[in-house]
mmCIF file of C-alpha atoms in Angstrom:
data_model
loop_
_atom_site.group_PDB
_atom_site.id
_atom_site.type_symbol
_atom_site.label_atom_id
_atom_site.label_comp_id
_atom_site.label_asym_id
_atom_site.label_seq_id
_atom_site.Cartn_x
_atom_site.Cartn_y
_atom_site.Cartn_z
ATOM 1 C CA UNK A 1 0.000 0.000 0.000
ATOM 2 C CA UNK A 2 1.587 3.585 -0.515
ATOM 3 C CA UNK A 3 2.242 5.989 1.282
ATOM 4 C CA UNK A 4 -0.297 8.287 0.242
ATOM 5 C CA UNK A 5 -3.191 5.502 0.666
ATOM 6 C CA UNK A 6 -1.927 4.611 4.120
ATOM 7 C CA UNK A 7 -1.628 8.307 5.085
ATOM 8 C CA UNK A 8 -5.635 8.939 3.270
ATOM 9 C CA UNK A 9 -7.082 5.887 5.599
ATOM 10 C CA UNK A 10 -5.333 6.945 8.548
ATOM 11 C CA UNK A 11 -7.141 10.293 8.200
ATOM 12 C CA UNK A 12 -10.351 8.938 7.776
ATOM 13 C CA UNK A 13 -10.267 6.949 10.323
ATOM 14 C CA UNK A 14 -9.223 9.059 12.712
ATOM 15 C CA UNK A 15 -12.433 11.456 11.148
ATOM 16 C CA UNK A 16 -14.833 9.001 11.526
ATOM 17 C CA UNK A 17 -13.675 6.499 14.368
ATOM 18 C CA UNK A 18 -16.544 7.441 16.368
ATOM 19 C CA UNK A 19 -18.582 5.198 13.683
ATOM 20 C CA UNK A 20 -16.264 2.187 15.052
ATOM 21 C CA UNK A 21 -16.725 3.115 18.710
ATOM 22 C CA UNK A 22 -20.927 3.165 18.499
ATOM 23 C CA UNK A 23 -20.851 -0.071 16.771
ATOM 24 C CA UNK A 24 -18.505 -1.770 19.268
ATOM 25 C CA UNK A 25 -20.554 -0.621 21.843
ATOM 26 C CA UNK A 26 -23.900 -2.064 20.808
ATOM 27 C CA UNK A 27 -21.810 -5.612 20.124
ATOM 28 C CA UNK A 28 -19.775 -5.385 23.402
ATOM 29 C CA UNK A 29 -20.026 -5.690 27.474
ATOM 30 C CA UNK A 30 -16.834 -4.100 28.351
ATOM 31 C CA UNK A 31 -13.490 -2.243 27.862
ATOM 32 C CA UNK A 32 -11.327 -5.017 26.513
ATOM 33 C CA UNK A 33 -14.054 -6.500 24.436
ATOM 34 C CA UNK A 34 -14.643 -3.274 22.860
ATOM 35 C CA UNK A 35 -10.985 -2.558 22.097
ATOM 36 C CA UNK A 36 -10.880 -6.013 20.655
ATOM 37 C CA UNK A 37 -13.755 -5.399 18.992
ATOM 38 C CA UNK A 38 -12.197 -1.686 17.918
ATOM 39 C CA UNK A 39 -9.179 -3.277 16.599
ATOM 40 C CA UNK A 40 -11.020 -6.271 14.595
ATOM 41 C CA UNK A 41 -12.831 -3.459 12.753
ATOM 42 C CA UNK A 42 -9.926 -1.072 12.295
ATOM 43 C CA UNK A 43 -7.837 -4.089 10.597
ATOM 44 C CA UNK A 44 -10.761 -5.331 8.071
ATOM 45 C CA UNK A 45 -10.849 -1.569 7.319
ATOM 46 C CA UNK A 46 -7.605 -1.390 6.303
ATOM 47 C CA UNK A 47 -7.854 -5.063 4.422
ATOM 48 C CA UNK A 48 -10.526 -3.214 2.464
ATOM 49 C CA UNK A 49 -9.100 -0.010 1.908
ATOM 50 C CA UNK A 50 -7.726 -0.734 -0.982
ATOM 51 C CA UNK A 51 -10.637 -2.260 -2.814
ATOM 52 C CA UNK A 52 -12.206 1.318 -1.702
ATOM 53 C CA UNK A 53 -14.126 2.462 -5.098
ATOM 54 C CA UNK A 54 -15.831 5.099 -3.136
ATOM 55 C CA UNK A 55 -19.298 4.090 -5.002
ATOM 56 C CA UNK A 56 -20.849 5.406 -1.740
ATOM 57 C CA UNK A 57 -19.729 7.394 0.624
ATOM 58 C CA UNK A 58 -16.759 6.549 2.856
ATOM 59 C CA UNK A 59 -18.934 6.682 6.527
ATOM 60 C CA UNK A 60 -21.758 4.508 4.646
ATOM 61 C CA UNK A 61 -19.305 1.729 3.482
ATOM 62 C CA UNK A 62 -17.475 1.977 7.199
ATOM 63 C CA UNK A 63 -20.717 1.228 8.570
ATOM 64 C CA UNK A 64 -20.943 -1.252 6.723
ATOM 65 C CA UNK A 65 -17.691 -3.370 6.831
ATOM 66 C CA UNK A 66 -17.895 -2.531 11.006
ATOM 67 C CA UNK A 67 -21.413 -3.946 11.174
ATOM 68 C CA UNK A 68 -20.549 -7.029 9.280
ATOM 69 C CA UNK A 69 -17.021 -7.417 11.233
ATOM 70 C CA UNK A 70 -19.351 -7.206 14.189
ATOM 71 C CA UNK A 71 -21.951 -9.135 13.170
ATOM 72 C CA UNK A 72 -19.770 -11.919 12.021
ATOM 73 C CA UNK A 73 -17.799 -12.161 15.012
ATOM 74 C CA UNK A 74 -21.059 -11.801 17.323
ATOM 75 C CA UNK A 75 -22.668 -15.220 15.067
ATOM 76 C CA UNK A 76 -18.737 -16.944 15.236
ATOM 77 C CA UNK A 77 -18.759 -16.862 19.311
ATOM 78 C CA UNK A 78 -22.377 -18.457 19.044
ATOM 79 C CA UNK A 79 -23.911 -15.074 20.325
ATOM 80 C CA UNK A 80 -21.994 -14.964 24.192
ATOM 81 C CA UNK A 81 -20.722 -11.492 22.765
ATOM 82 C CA UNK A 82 -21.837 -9.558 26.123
ATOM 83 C CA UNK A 83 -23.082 -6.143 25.061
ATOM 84 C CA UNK A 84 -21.954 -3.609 26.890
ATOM 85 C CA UNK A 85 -24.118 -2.131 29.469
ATOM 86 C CA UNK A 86 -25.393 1.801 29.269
ATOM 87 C CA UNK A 87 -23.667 2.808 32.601
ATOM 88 C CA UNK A 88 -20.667 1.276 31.269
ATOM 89 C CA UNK A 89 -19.894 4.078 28.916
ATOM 90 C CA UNK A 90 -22.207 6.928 29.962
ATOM 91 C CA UNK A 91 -19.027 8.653 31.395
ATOM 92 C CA UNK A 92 -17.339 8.521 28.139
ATOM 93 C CA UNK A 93 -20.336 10.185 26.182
ATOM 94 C CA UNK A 94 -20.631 13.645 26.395
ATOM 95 C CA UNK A 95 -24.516 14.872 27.400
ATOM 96 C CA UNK A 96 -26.020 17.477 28.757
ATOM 97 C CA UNK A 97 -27.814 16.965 31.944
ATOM 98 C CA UNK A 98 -31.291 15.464 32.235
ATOM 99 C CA UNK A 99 -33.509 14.164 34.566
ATOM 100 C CA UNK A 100 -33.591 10.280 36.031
ATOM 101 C CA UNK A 101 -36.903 9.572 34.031
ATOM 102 C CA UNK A 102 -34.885 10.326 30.291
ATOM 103 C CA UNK A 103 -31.852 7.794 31.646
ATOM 104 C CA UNK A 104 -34.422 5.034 32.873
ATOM 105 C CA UNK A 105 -36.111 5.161 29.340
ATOM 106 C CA UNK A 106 -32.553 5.134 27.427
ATOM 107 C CA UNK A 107 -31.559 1.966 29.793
ATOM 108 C CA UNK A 108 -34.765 0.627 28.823
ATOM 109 C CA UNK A 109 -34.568 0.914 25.359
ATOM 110 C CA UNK A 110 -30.807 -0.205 25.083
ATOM 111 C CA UNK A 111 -32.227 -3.331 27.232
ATOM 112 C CA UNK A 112 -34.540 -3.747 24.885
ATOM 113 C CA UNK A 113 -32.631 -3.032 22.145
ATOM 114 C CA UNK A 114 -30.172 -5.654 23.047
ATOM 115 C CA UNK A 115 -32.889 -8.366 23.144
ATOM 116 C CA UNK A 116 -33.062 -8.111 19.018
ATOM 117 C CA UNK A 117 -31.165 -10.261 16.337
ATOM 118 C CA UNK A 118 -27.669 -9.182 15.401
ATOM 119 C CA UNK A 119 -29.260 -7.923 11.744
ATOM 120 C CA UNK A 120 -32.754 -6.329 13.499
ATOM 121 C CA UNK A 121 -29.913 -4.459 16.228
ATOM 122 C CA UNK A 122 -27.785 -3.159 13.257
ATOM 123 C CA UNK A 123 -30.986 -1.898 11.236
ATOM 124 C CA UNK A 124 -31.752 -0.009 14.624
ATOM 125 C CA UNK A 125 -28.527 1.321 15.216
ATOM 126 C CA UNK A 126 -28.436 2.599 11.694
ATOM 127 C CA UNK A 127 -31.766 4.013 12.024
ATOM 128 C CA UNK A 128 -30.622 5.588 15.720
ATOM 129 C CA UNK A 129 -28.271 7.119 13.750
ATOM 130 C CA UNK A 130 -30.709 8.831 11.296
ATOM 131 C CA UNK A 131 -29.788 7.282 8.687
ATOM 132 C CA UNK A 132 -32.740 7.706 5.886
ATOM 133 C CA UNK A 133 -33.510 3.834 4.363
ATOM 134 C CA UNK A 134 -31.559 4.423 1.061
ATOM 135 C CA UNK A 135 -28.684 4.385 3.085
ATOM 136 C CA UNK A 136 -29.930 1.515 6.223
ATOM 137 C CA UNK A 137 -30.326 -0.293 2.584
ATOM 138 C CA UNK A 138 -27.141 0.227 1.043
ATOM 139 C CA UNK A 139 -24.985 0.113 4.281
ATOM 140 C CA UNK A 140 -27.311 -3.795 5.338
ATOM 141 C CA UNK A 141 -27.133 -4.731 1.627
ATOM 142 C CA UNK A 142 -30.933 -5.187 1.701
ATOM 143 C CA UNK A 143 -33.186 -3.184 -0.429
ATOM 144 C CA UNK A 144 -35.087 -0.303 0.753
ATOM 145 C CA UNK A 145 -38.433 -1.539 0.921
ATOM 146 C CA UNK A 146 -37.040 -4.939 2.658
ATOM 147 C CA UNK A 147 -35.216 -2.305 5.647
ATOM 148 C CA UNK A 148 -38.652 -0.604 6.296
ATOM 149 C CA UNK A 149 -40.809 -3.681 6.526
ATOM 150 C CA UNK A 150 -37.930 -5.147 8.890
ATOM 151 C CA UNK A 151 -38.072 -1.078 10.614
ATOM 152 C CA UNK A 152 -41.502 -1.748 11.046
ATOM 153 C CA UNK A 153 -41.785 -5.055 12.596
ATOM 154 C CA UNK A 154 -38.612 -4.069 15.035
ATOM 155 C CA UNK A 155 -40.993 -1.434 16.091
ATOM 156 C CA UNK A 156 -43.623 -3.303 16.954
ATOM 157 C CA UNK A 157 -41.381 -5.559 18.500
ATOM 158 C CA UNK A 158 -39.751 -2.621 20.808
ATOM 159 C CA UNK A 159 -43.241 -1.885 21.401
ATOM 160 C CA UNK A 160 -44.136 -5.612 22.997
ATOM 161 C CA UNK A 161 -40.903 -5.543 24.989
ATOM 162 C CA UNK A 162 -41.251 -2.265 26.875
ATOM 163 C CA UNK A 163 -45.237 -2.818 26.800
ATOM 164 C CA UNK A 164 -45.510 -5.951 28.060
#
């Protein structure tokens, strides 16, 4: 790899590592599994740098490759991947104050959200992180309609599991 390509991935990276960090911490339980996790992702990255035709856009195709590192690693340890719990990491994410009824709903939801399939939690994260469907279908490699019919039924799912 040259020089220049090393020095262009280490700059995106470094741009957009937060990507890597949100996705390790819906697939992990703690610290070391995360920077495990971190590093996994950060070294298909580079494997795929390369191949890099930057048909979409760099964030959307590092969503992707993380989600699928994650995803495949999550299925290969027969799902004992511990995700990572809220209070965990609340100190490392910066938020302005609010009250104890906003934090009990977020733990709620992240418990809740941790009860789906590794494709339904991915779909959710994506769409967490307002992502519109083109790009939930590009990033999945589903097609659009498929990611809001599966949007859907996650939400009525969500729904049963904080409604019970």
């Amino acid at each position: 790899m040259t020089k220049e390509l090393e020095h262009s991935f280490v700059n995106l990276l470094e741009k957009h590592q937060n990507i890597v960090h949100k996705v390790c911490r819906i697939y992990t339980n703690d610290g070391a599994s995360h920077s495990d996790l971190f590093q996994e992702i950060t070294i298909q990255l580079w494997k795929a740098y390369p191949k890099f035709r930057g048909d979409a856009k760099f964030t959307t195709w590092m969503y992707r490759v993380a989600l699928n590192t994650a995803i495949t690693l999550y299925r290969k340890s027969k799902r004992s991947i511990d995700t990572q719990d809220f209070e965990g990491v609340s100190y490392k994410i910066k938020y302005e104050h609010y009250d104890d009824t906003e934090e009990q709903q977020l733990k709620l939801m992240y418990k809740a959200i941790k009860q789906l399939n590794d494709i339904d939690k991915a779909l959710v994260f994506l769409y967490l992180e307002d992502k519109n469907y083109a790009e939930i279908s590009e990033t999945l490699g589903i097609s659009e309609i498929n990611a809001r019919v599966k949007m859907n039924r996650i939400k009525t799912k969500l729904k049963t599991i904080l409604n019970p």
